[in-house]
PDB file of C-alpha atoms and ligand atoms in Angstrom:
ATOM      1  CA  MET A   1      41.083 197.159 220.061  1.00  0.00           C
ATOM      2  CA  PHE A   2      40.657 200.173 217.557  1.00  0.00           C
ATOM      3  CA  GLN A   3      43.193 199.739 214.738  1.00  0.00           C
ATOM      4  CA  VAL A   4      43.770 201.987 211.900  1.00  0.00           C
ATOM      5  CA  GLN A   5      46.240 201.482 209.254  1.00  0.00           C
ATOM      6  CA  ILE A   6      46.469 203.433 206.151  1.00  0.00           C
ATOM      7  CA  VAL A   7      48.984 202.905 203.396  1.00  0.00           C
ATOM      8  CA  PHE A   8      48.620 205.720 200.372  1.00  0.00           C
ATOM      9  CA  VAL A   9      49.179 203.912 196.822  1.00  0.00           C
ATOM     10  CA  THR A  10      48.960 207.007 194.854  1.00  0.00           C
ATOM     11  CA  GLN A  11      48.926 210.893 195.761  1.00  0.00           C
ATOM     12  CA  SER A  12      45.135 210.707 195.616  1.00  0.00           C
ATOM     13  CA  LEU A  13      43.177 208.583 197.961  1.00  0.00           C
ATOM     14  CA  ILE A  14      43.474 205.117 196.619  1.00  0.00           C
ATOM     15  CA  CYS A  15      44.675 203.562 199.798  1.00  0.00           C
ATOM     16  CA  HIS A  16      44.415 200.422 201.887  1.00  0.00           C
ATOM     17  CA  LEU A  17      42.809 200.579 205.404  1.00  0.00           C
ATOM     18  CA  THR A  18      42.153 198.096 207.972  1.00  0.00           C
ATOM     19  CA  VAL A  19      39.764 199.418 210.910  1.00  0.00           C
ATOM     20  CA  GLY A  20      38.708 197.254 213.722  1.00  0.00           C
ATOM     21  CA  GLY A  21      35.647 197.845 215.827  1.00  0.00           C
ATOM     22  CA  ASN A  22      32.126 198.781 215.261  1.00  0.00           C
ATOM     23  CA  MET A  23      32.259 201.680 212.666  1.00  0.00           C
ATOM     24  CA  THR A  24      28.980 203.097 212.592  1.00  0.00           C
ATOM     25  CA  ALA A  25      26.438 203.648 215.308  1.00  0.00           C
ATOM     26  CA  LYS A  26      23.210 202.913 213.156  1.00  0.00           C
ATOM     27  CA  LYS A  27      22.507 200.950 210.086  1.00  0.00           C
ATOM     28  CA  TRP A  28      19.636 202.010 207.826  1.00  0.00           C
ATOM     29  CA  VAL A  29      17.017 200.674 205.375  1.00  0.00           C
ATOM     30  CA  ILE A  30      16.002 203.352 202.883  1.00  0.00           C
ATOM     31  CA  GLY A  31      13.346 202.563 200.307  1.00  0.00           C
ATOM     32  CA  ASN A  32      13.157 204.553 197.004  1.00  0.00           C
ATOM     33  CA  TRP A  33       9.786 204.084 195.784  1.00  0.00           C
ATOM     34  CA  LYS A  34      10.751 205.999 192.385  1.00  0.00           C
ATOM     35  CA  LEU A  35       8.006 206.930 190.037  1.00  0.00           C
ATOM     36  CA  GLN A  36       5.430 204.834 191.553  1.00  0.00           C
ATOM     37  CA  GLY A  37       2.610 204.928 194.252  1.00  0.00           C
ATOM     38  CA  SER A  38      -0.881 206.369 194.739  1.00  0.00           C
ATOM     39  CA  LEU A  39      -2.760 207.493 197.684  1.00  0.00           C
ATOM     40  CA  ALA A  40      -4.485 204.091 198.037  1.00  0.00           C
ATOM     41  CA  SER A  41      -1.204 201.989 197.384  1.00  0.00           C
ATOM     42  CA  ASN A  42       0.810 204.162 199.614  1.00  0.00           C
ATOM     43  CA  ARG A  43      -1.529 203.650 202.425  1.00  0.00           C
ATOM     44  CA  GLY A  44      -1.815 199.801 201.865  1.00  0.00           C
ATOM     45  CA  LEU A  45       2.116 199.713 201.754  1.00  0.00           C
ATOM     46  CA  ILE A  46       2.650 201.537 205.048  1.00  0.00           C
ATOM     47  CA  GLU A  47      -0.105 199.692 206.849  1.00  0.00           C
ATOM     48  CA  CYS A  48       1.402 196.437 205.901  1.00  0.00           C
ATOM     49  CA  ILE A  49       5.106 197.649 206.982  1.00  0.00           C
ATOM     50  CA  ARG A  50       3.732 198.882 210.327  1.00  0.00           C
ATOM     51  CA  ALA A  51       1.722 195.739 210.890  1.00  0.00           C
ATOM     52  CA  ARG A  52       4.751 193.412 210.310  1.00  0.00           C
ATOM     53  CA  LEU A  53       7.144 195.832 212.196  1.00  0.00           C
ATOM     54  CA  PRO A  54       5.280 197.334 215.101  1.00  0.00           C
ATOM     55  CA  VAL A  55       8.348 198.559 216.686  1.00  0.00           C
ATOM     56  CA  LEU A  56      11.913 199.481 215.233  1.00  0.00           C
ATOM     57  CA  ASP A  57      15.146 198.448 216.482  1.00  0.00           C
ATOM     58  CA  GLU A  58      16.911 201.468 217.704  1.00  0.00           C
ATOM     59  CA  ARG A  59      20.150 200.174 215.876  1.00  0.00           C
ATOM     60  CA  VAL A  60      18.450 200.125 212.707  1.00  0.00           C
ATOM     61  CA  GLY A  61      16.591 202.886 211.073  1.00  0.00           C
ATOM     62  CA  MET A  62      14.018 202.758 208.340  1.00  0.00           C
ATOM     63  CA  ALA A  63      12.840 205.532 205.860  1.00  0.00           C
ATOM     64  CA  VAL A  64      10.677 205.403 202.643  1.00  0.00           C
ATOM     65  CA  SER A  65      10.851 208.027 199.897  1.00  0.00           C
ATOM     66  CA  PRO A  66       7.870 208.535 197.828  1.00  0.00           C
ATOM     67  CA  VAL A  67       7.401 211.024 195.087  1.00  0.00           C
ATOM     68  CA  PHE A  68       6.852 214.771 195.935  1.00  0.00           C
ATOM     69  CA  PRO A  69       3.047 214.991 195.886  1.00  0.00           C
ATOM     70  CA  TYR A  70       2.826 212.135 198.514  1.00  0.00           C
ATOM     71  CA  LEU A  71       5.257 213.187 201.049  1.00  0.00           C
ATOM     72  CA  PRO A  72       2.522 214.902 203.279  1.00  0.00           C
ATOM     73  CA  GLN A  73       0.312 211.909 203.104  1.00  0.00           C
ATOM     74  CA  VAL A  74       3.336 209.489 203.874  1.00  0.00           C
ATOM     75  CA  ALA A  75       4.614 211.834 206.678  1.00  0.00           C
ATOM     76  CA  ASP A  76       1.112 211.201 208.058  1.00  0.00           C
ATOM     77  CA  LEU A  77       1.065 207.675 207.623  1.00  0.00           C
ATOM     78  CA  ILE A  78       4.185 207.082 209.400  1.00  0.00           C
ATOM     79  CA  LYS A  79       3.561 208.984 212.420  1.00  0.00           C
ATOM     80  CA  GLY A  80       4.556 207.410 215.624  1.00  0.00           C
ATOM     81  CA  SER A  81       6.161 204.389 213.850  1.00  0.00           C
ATOM     82  CA  GLY A  82       9.714 205.579 213.975  1.00  0.00           C
ATOM     83  CA  ILE A  83       9.974 205.363 210.230  1.00  0.00           C
ATOM     84  CA  ASP A  84      11.371 208.380 208.788  1.00  0.00           C
ATOM     85  CA  LEU A  85      10.726 210.197 205.516  1.00  0.00           C
ATOM     86  CA  GLY A  86      12.826 210.512 202.444  1.00  0.00           C
ATOM     87  CA  ALA A  87      12.593 212.413 199.177  1.00  0.00           C
ATOM     88  CA  GLN A  88      14.074 211.602 195.716  1.00  0.00           C
ATOM     89  CA  ASN A  89      15.470 214.669 194.583  1.00  0.00           C
ATOM     90  CA  LEU A  90      15.930 218.540 195.451  1.00  0.00           C
ATOM     91  CA  SER A  91      16.853 221.460 193.719  1.00  0.00           C
ATOM     92  CA  GLU A  92      20.162 223.276 194.135  1.00  0.00           C
ATOM     93  CA  GLN A  93      18.490 226.464 194.348  1.00  0.00           C
ATOM     94  CA  VAL A  94      16.873 227.876 197.408  1.00  0.00           C
ATOM     95  CA  LYS A  95      13.943 229.952 195.948  1.00  0.00           C
ATOM     96  CA  GLY A  96      12.991 232.016 192.904  1.00  0.00           C
ATOM     97  CA  ALA A  97      12.170 231.640 189.311  1.00  0.00           C
ATOM     98  CA  TYR A  98      12.809 227.940 188.942  1.00  0.00           C
ATOM     99  CA  THR A  99       9.593 226.439 187.599  1.00  0.00           C
ATOM    100  CA  GLY A 100       9.089 222.809 188.543  1.00  0.00           C
ATOM    101  CA  GLU A 101      11.975 222.779 191.271  1.00  0.00           C
ATOM    102  CA  VAL A 102      11.553 221.807 194.870  1.00  0.00           C
ATOM    103  CA  ALA A 103      13.910 223.385 197.679  1.00  0.00           C
ATOM    104  CA  GLY A 104      15.434 221.548 200.335  1.00  0.00           C
ATOM    105  CA  THR A 105      13.926 223.890 202.930  1.00  0.00           C
ATOM    106  CA  MET A 106      10.446 222.976 201.444  1.00  0.00           C
ATOM    107  CA  LEU A 107      11.160 219.322 202.065  1.00  0.00           C
ATOM    108  CA  LYS A 108      12.256 219.988 205.442  1.00  0.00           C
ATOM    109  CA  ASP A 109       9.155 221.953 206.044  1.00  0.00           C
ATOM    110  CA  VAL A 110       6.877 218.604 205.235  1.00  0.00           C
ATOM    111  CA  GLY A 111       8.958 216.579 207.439  1.00  0.00           C
ATOM    112  CA  VAL A 112      11.557 214.937 205.090  1.00  0.00           C
ATOM    113  CA  LYS A 113      14.775 213.823 206.846  1.00  0.00           C
ATOM    114  CA  PHE A 114      16.801 212.090 203.955  1.00  0.00           C
ATOM    115  CA  VAL A 115      17.101 213.189 200.408  1.00  0.00           C
ATOM    116  CA  ILE A 116      18.510 210.942 197.669  1.00  0.00           C
ATOM    117  CA  VAL A 117      21.135 212.763 195.447  1.00  0.00           C
ATOM    118  CA  GLY A 118      23.200 211.624 192.476  1.00  0.00           C
ATOM    119  CA  HIS A 119      20.969 208.476 191.752  1.00  0.00           C
ATOM    120  CA  SER A 120      22.221 206.878 188.529  1.00  0.00           C
ATOM    121  CA  GLU A 121      18.799 207.234 187.020  1.00  0.00           C
ATOM    122  CA  ARG A 122      19.104 211.308 187.521  1.00  0.00           C
ATOM    123  CA  ARG A 123      22.705 210.908 186.223  1.00  0.00           C
ATOM    124  CA  ALA A 124      21.622 209.051 183.100  1.00  0.00           C
ATOM    125  CA  TYR A 125      18.265 210.331 182.301  1.00  0.00           C
ATOM    126  CA  GLN A 126      18.329 213.887 183.653  1.00  0.00           C
ATOM    127  CA  GLY A 127      22.054 214.392 182.871  1.00  0.00           C
ATOM    128  CA  GLU A 128      22.969 215.572 186.319  1.00  0.00           C
ATOM    129  CA  ASP A 129      26.833 215.789 186.694  1.00  0.00           C
ATOM    130  CA  ASP A 130      29.089 215.752 189.393  1.00  0.00           C
ATOM    131  CA  GLU A 131      29.112 219.354 189.852  1.00  0.00           C
ATOM    132  CA  LEU A 132      25.276 219.748 190.129  1.00  0.00           C
ATOM    133  CA  ILE A 133      25.005 216.735 192.434  1.00  0.00           C
ATOM    134  CA  ALA A 134      27.755 218.592 194.551  1.00  0.00           C
ATOM    135  CA  ARG A 135      25.771 221.710 194.709  1.00  0.00           C
ATOM    136  CA  LYS A 136      22.377 219.627 195.719  1.00  0.00           C
ATOM    137  CA  VAL A 137      24.475 217.779 198.593  1.00  0.00           C
ATOM    138  CA  ARG A 138      25.387 221.330 199.740  1.00  0.00           C
ATOM    139  CA  SER A 139      21.874 222.677 199.397  1.00  0.00           C
ATOM    140  CA  ALA A 140      20.375 219.736 201.162  1.00  0.00           C
ATOM    141  CA  LEU A 141      22.772 220.055 204.178  1.00  0.00           C
ATOM    142  CA  ASP A 142      22.334 223.876 204.321  1.00  0.00           C
ATOM    143  CA  ALA A 143      18.435 222.787 204.568  1.00  0.00           C
ATOM    144  CA  GLY A 144      19.170 220.580 207.466  1.00  0.00           C
ATOM    145  CA  LEU A 145      18.476 217.651 205.388  1.00  0.00           C
ATOM    146  CA  VAL A 146      20.770 214.349 205.380  1.00  0.00           C
ATOM    147  CA  PRO A 147      21.927 213.681 201.717  1.00  0.00           C
ATOM    148  CA  VAL A 148      21.914 210.108 200.521  1.00  0.00           C
ATOM    149  CA  LEU A 149      24.812 210.460 198.097  1.00  0.00           C
ATOM    150  CA  CYS A 150      24.621 207.604 195.394  1.00  0.00           C
ATOM    151  CA  VAL A 151      27.838 206.545 193.698  1.00  0.00           C
ATOM    152  CA  GLY A 152      28.637 203.774 191.304  1.00  0.00           C
ATOM    153  CA  GLU A 153      30.067 202.759 188.099  1.00  0.00           C
ATOM    154  CA  THR A 154      28.272 201.265 184.766  1.00  0.00           C
ATOM    155  CA  ARG A 155      29.128 197.806 183.451  1.00  0.00           C
ATOM    156  CA  ASP A 156      31.533 199.115 181.000  1.00  0.00           C
ATOM    157  CA  GLU A 157      33.429 201.094 183.408  1.00  0.00           C
ATOM    158  CA  ARG A 158      33.628 198.212 185.660  1.00  0.00           C
ATOM    159  CA  GLU A 159      34.824 195.878 182.735  1.00  0.00           C
ATOM    160  CA  ALA A 160      37.424 198.493 181.750  1.00  0.00           C
ATOM    161  CA  GLY A 161      38.884 198.639 185.295  1.00  0.00           C
ATOM    162  CA  GLU A 162      37.780 202.061 185.814  1.00  0.00           C
ATOM    163  CA  THR A 163      35.623 201.553 189.124  1.00  0.00           C
ATOM    164  CA  TRP A 164      38.052 203.092 191.568  1.00  0.00           C
ATOM    165  CA  ALA A 165      38.658 206.173 189.293  1.00  0.00           C
ATOM    166  CA  ILE A 166      34.842 206.662 188.767  1.00  0.00           C
ATOM    167  CA  LEU A 167      34.224 206.422 192.459  1.00  0.00           C
ATOM    168  CA  LEU A 168      37.002 208.920 193.034  1.00  0.00           C
ATOM    169  CA  ARG A 169      35.808 211.409 190.675  1.00  0.00           C
ATOM    170  CA  GLN A 170      32.264 211.167 191.934  1.00  0.00           C
ATOM    171  CA  LEU A 171      33.259 211.537 195.537  1.00  0.00           C
ATOM    172  CA  ASN A 172      35.852 214.192 195.238  1.00  0.00           C
ATOM    173  CA  ALA A 173      33.421 216.546 193.352  1.00  0.00           C
ATOM    174  CA  VAL A 174      31.253 216.351 196.454  1.00  0.00           C
ATOM    175  CA  PHE A 175      33.284 216.236 199.223  1.00  0.00           C
ATOM    176  CA  ASP A 176      35.195 219.651 198.263  1.00  0.00           C
ATOM    177  CA  LEU A 177      31.574 221.046 199.455  1.00  0.00           C
ATOM    178  CA  ILE A 178      31.381 219.070 202.738  1.00  0.00           C
ATOM    179  CA  ASP A 179      32.593 220.113 205.968  1.00  0.00           C
ATOM    180  CA  SER A 180      33.278 216.628 207.228  1.00  0.00           C
ATOM    181  CA  SER A 181      33.937 217.775 210.882  1.00  0.00           C
ATOM    182  CA  LYS A 182      30.109 218.681 211.104  1.00  0.00           C
ATOM    183  CA  ASP A 183      27.985 217.485 208.066  1.00  0.00           C
ATOM    184  CA  ASP A 184      26.170 214.268 208.083  1.00  0.00           C
ATOM    185  CA  ILE A 185      25.577 212.280 204.909  1.00  0.00           C
ATOM    186  CA  VAL A 186      24.662 208.632 204.169  1.00  0.00           C
ATOM    187  CA  LEU A 187      26.748 207.254 201.229  1.00  0.00           C
ATOM    188  CA  ALA A 188      25.164 204.577 198.977  1.00  0.00           C
ATOM    189  CA  TYR A 189      27.199 202.390 196.750  1.00  0.00           C
ATOM    190  CA  GLU A 190      24.732 201.670 193.859  1.00  0.00           C
ATOM    191  CA  PRO A 191      26.627 199.902 190.812  1.00  0.00           C
ATOM    192  CA  ARG A 192      24.385 201.114 187.888  1.00  0.00           C
ATOM    193  CA  TRP A 193      24.344 197.712 186.336  1.00  0.00           C
ATOM    194  CA  ALA A 194      22.831 196.096 189.333  1.00  0.00           C
ATOM    195  CA  ILE A 195      20.049 198.437 189.691  1.00  0.00           C
ATOM    196  CA  GLY A 196      16.718 197.097 188.647  1.00  0.00           C
ATOM    197  CA  THR A 197      18.202 194.216 187.120  1.00  0.00           C
ATOM    198  CA  GLY A 198      17.502 191.386 189.480  1.00  0.00           C
ATOM    199  CA  VAL A 199      21.417 190.842 189.558  1.00  0.00           C
ATOM    200  CA  SER A 200      23.153 192.311 192.623  1.00  0.00           C
ATOM    201  CA  ALA A 201      26.864 192.847 192.949  1.00  0.00           C
ATOM    202  CA  THR A 202      28.672 189.846 194.336  1.00  0.00           C
ATOM    203  CA  PRO A 203      29.760 189.827 197.940  1.00  0.00           C
ATOM    204  CA  GLU A 204      33.326 190.095 196.988  1.00  0.00           C
ATOM    205  CA  MET A 205      32.685 193.237 194.833  1.00  0.00           C
ATOM    206  CA  ILE A 206      30.656 194.758 197.651  1.00  0.00           C
ATOM    207  CA  ALA A 207      33.224 194.038 200.450  1.00  0.00           C
ATOM    208  CA  ASP A 208      36.052 195.791 198.029  1.00  0.00           C
ATOM    209  CA  VAL A 209      34.126 198.793 197.191  1.00  0.00           C
ATOM    210  CA  HIS A 210      32.607 199.388 200.687  1.00  0.00           C
ATOM    211  CA  GLY A 211      36.291 198.889 202.070  1.00  0.00           C
ATOM    212  CA  PHE A 212      37.470 201.448 199.499  1.00  0.00           C
ATOM    213  CA  LEU A 213      34.667 203.915 200.526  1.00  0.00           C
ATOM    214  CA  ARG A 214      35.415 203.580 204.122  1.00  0.00           C
ATOM    215  CA  THR A 215      39.025 204.267 203.410  1.00  0.00           C
ATOM    216  CA  TYR A 216      38.124 207.498 201.494  1.00  0.00           C
ATOM    217  CA  LEU A 217      35.822 208.675 204.133  1.00  0.00           C
ATOM    218  CA  VAL A 218      38.208 207.985 207.067  1.00  0.00           C
ATOM    219  CA  ALA A 219      41.064 209.601 205.087  1.00  0.00           C
ATOM    220  CA  ARG A 220      38.837 212.845 204.666  1.00  0.00           C
ATOM    221  CA  HIS A 221      38.155 212.777 208.582  1.00  0.00           C
ATOM    222  CA  VAL A 222      38.498 209.880 210.837  1.00  0.00           C
ATOM    223  CA  GLU A 223      35.374 210.544 212.926  1.00  0.00           C
ATOM    224  CA  PHE A 224      33.622 211.251 209.863  1.00  0.00           C
ATOM    225  CA  GLY A 225      34.469 208.107 208.251  1.00  0.00           C
ATOM    226  CA  ALA A 226      33.405 206.232 211.296  1.00  0.00           C
ATOM    227  CA  ARG A 227      30.254 207.761 211.718  1.00  0.00           C
ATOM    228  CA  THR A 228      29.033 207.936 207.928  1.00  0.00           C
ATOM    229  CA  PRO A 229      26.697 204.941 207.154  1.00  0.00           C
ATOM    230  CA  ILE A 230      27.699 203.104 203.706  1.00  0.00           C
ATOM    231  CA  LEU A 231      24.520 201.466 201.961  1.00  0.00           C
ATOM    232  CA  TYR A 232      24.540 199.171 199.271  1.00  0.00           C
ATOM    233  CA  GLY A 233      21.842 199.368 196.671  1.00  0.00           C
ATOM    234  CA  GLY A 234      21.238 197.287 193.617  1.00  0.00           C
ATOM    235  CA  SER A 235      18.665 194.406 193.242  1.00  0.00           C
ATOM    236  CA  MET A 236      18.925 193.883 197.130  1.00  0.00           C
ATOM    237  CA  ASN A 237      15.941 191.841 198.341  1.00  0.00           C
ATOM    238  CA  GLY A 238      14.520 189.504 200.943  1.00  0.00           C
ATOM    239  CA  ALA A 239      16.468 186.636 199.464  1.00  0.00           C
ATOM    240  CA  ASN A 240      19.872 188.057 199.386  1.00  0.00           C
ATOM    241  CA  ALA A 241      19.688 190.668 202.327  1.00  0.00           C
ATOM    242  CA  ALA A 242      21.185 188.333 204.961  1.00  0.00           C
ATOM    243  CA  THR A 243      24.211 187.677 202.926  1.00  0.00           C
ATOM    244  CA  ILE A 244      24.868 191.328 201.995  1.00  0.00           C
ATOM    245  CA  ALA A 245      23.980 192.514 205.748  1.00  0.00           C
ATOM    246  CA  ILE A 246      26.944 190.653 207.295  1.00  0.00           C
ATOM    247  CA  ILE A 247      29.759 192.124 204.524  1.00  0.00           C
ATOM    248  CA  PRO A 248      32.162 194.273 206.423  1.00  0.00           C
ATOM    249  CA  ASP A 249      31.231 197.947 206.017  1.00  0.00           C
ATOM    250  CA  VAL A 250      27.731 197.414 204.755  1.00  0.00           C
ATOM    251  CA  ASP A 251      25.687 199.616 206.889  1.00  0.00           C
ATOM    252  CA  GLY A 252      22.316 198.993 205.305  1.00  0.00           C
ATOM    253  CA  GLY A 253      20.615 199.288 201.983  1.00  0.00           C
ATOM    254  CA  LEU A 254      19.123 201.611 199.423  1.00  0.00           C
ATOM    255  CA  ILE A 255      16.196 199.536 198.113  1.00  0.00           C
ATOM    256  CA  GLY A 256      14.195 200.094 194.864  1.00  0.00           C
ATOM    257  CA  SER A 257      11.949 197.493 193.760  1.00  0.00           C
ATOM    258  CA  ALA A 258      11.683 195.555 196.868  1.00  0.00           C
ATOM    259  CA  ALA A 259      10.870 198.626 198.916  1.00  0.00           C
ATOM    260  CA  LEU A 260       7.381 198.487 197.328  1.00  0.00           C
ATOM    261  CA  LYS A 261       6.677 195.033 198.860  1.00  0.00           C
ATOM    262  CA  ALA A 262       6.118 195.191 202.689  1.00  0.00           C
ATOM    263  CA  ASP A 263       7.275 191.635 202.992  1.00  0.00           C
ATOM    264  CA  GLU A 264      10.578 192.006 201.043  1.00  0.00           C
ATOM    265  CA  PHE A 265      11.235 195.415 202.698  1.00  0.00           C
ATOM    266  CA  VAL A 266      10.473 193.961 206.212  1.00  0.00           C
ATOM    267  CA  SER A 267      12.849 190.958 205.452  1.00  0.00           C
ATOM    268  CA  ILE A 268      15.643 193.234 204.445  1.00  0.00           C
ATOM    269  CA  TYR A 269      15.133 195.095 207.652  1.00  0.00           C
ATOM    270  CA  ASP A 270      15.205 191.926 209.751  1.00  0.00           C
ATOM    271  CA  ALA A 271      18.542 190.698 208.053  1.00  0.00           C
ATOM    272  CA  LEU A 272      20.183 194.230 208.942  1.00  0.00           C
ATOM    273  CA  ARG A 273      18.561 193.876 212.522  1.00  0.00           C
ATOM    274  CA  ALA A 274      20.283 190.194 212.744  1.00  0.00           C
ATOM    275  CA  ALA A 275      23.573 191.552 211.651  1.00  0.00           C
ATOM    276  CA  ALA A 276      23.556 194.836 213.789  1.00  0.00           C
TER     277      ALA A 276
HETATM  278  C1  LIG B   1      17.576 202.085 193.568  1.00  0.00           C
HETATM  279  O1  LIG B   1      16.980 202.300 192.692  1.00  0.00           O
HETATM  280  O2  LIG B   1      18.145 202.814 194.222  1.00  0.00           O
HETATM  281  C2  LIG B   1      17.731 200.527 193.704  1.00  0.00           C
HETATM  282  C3  LIG B   1      18.756 199.939 194.499  1.00  0.00           C
HETATM  283  O3  LIG B   1      16.763 199.926 192.949  1.00  0.00           O
HETATM  284  P1  LIG B   1      16.683 198.284 192.805  1.00  0.00           P
HETATM  285  O4  LIG B   1      16.693 197.927 194.180  1.00  0.00           O
HETATM  286  O5  LIG B   1      15.129 198.035 192.119  1.00  0.00           O
HETATM  287  O6  LIG B   1      17.917 197.713 192.081  1.00  0.00           O
END
């Protein structure tokens, strides 16, 4: 029985929601390789993943996101595997005098399906703000890509009790530029303090935030809320994946360091498959 109950607590979108039933059609494990890789190591990694996982489960997708120069190489290596290609960034511009930028249409041209937008490392080190991230999400959608929108709080923000306000600010900036009746995105909850630290958020924290994010999405558009995968990211690995995979409203993982080890990455995939 499908049951939806929304109680608005503020005039904005902090609300409580209970949704029964299978929320999303497909789960995803998406690797973010960051500034790592070489022709040789990319080949070795993809060959190992393919050897350990000759066939993907249709209920659980997999994608890998190398740095720009290796996209064509990796596109070639994953041919016929069912693995999809992701990129780690794009320009909000379409073309022109923007030295060093890469447009969404160009990513699409070389076979990219997903593009990570709003990653905390880009927010922190490249100074990307909510408005720029929103424009990048719109550019990705206009190019026919699926943006993987990352949101999440810092340790200080969590300790100050600001987690919900930060998430709402990050989401609202972007969702004003999204047509939730037709656009497809992937949302990733990535608490900044859990990224690359070896310490993931607790299952309780993940359940709370993912429930909150689902509520937000459904309040925007019921069907959009149901079809949008919400991934967890932040020190997810082969050891904790089974625990995280069964948390309600966790539809997969955005994986950093564990995505560079075939065994770990496939273990995470297997955990999602077992929970599907
Ligand atoms: C990430 O960078 O998106 C990430 C989740 O990294 P890690 O898994 O290494 O914490």
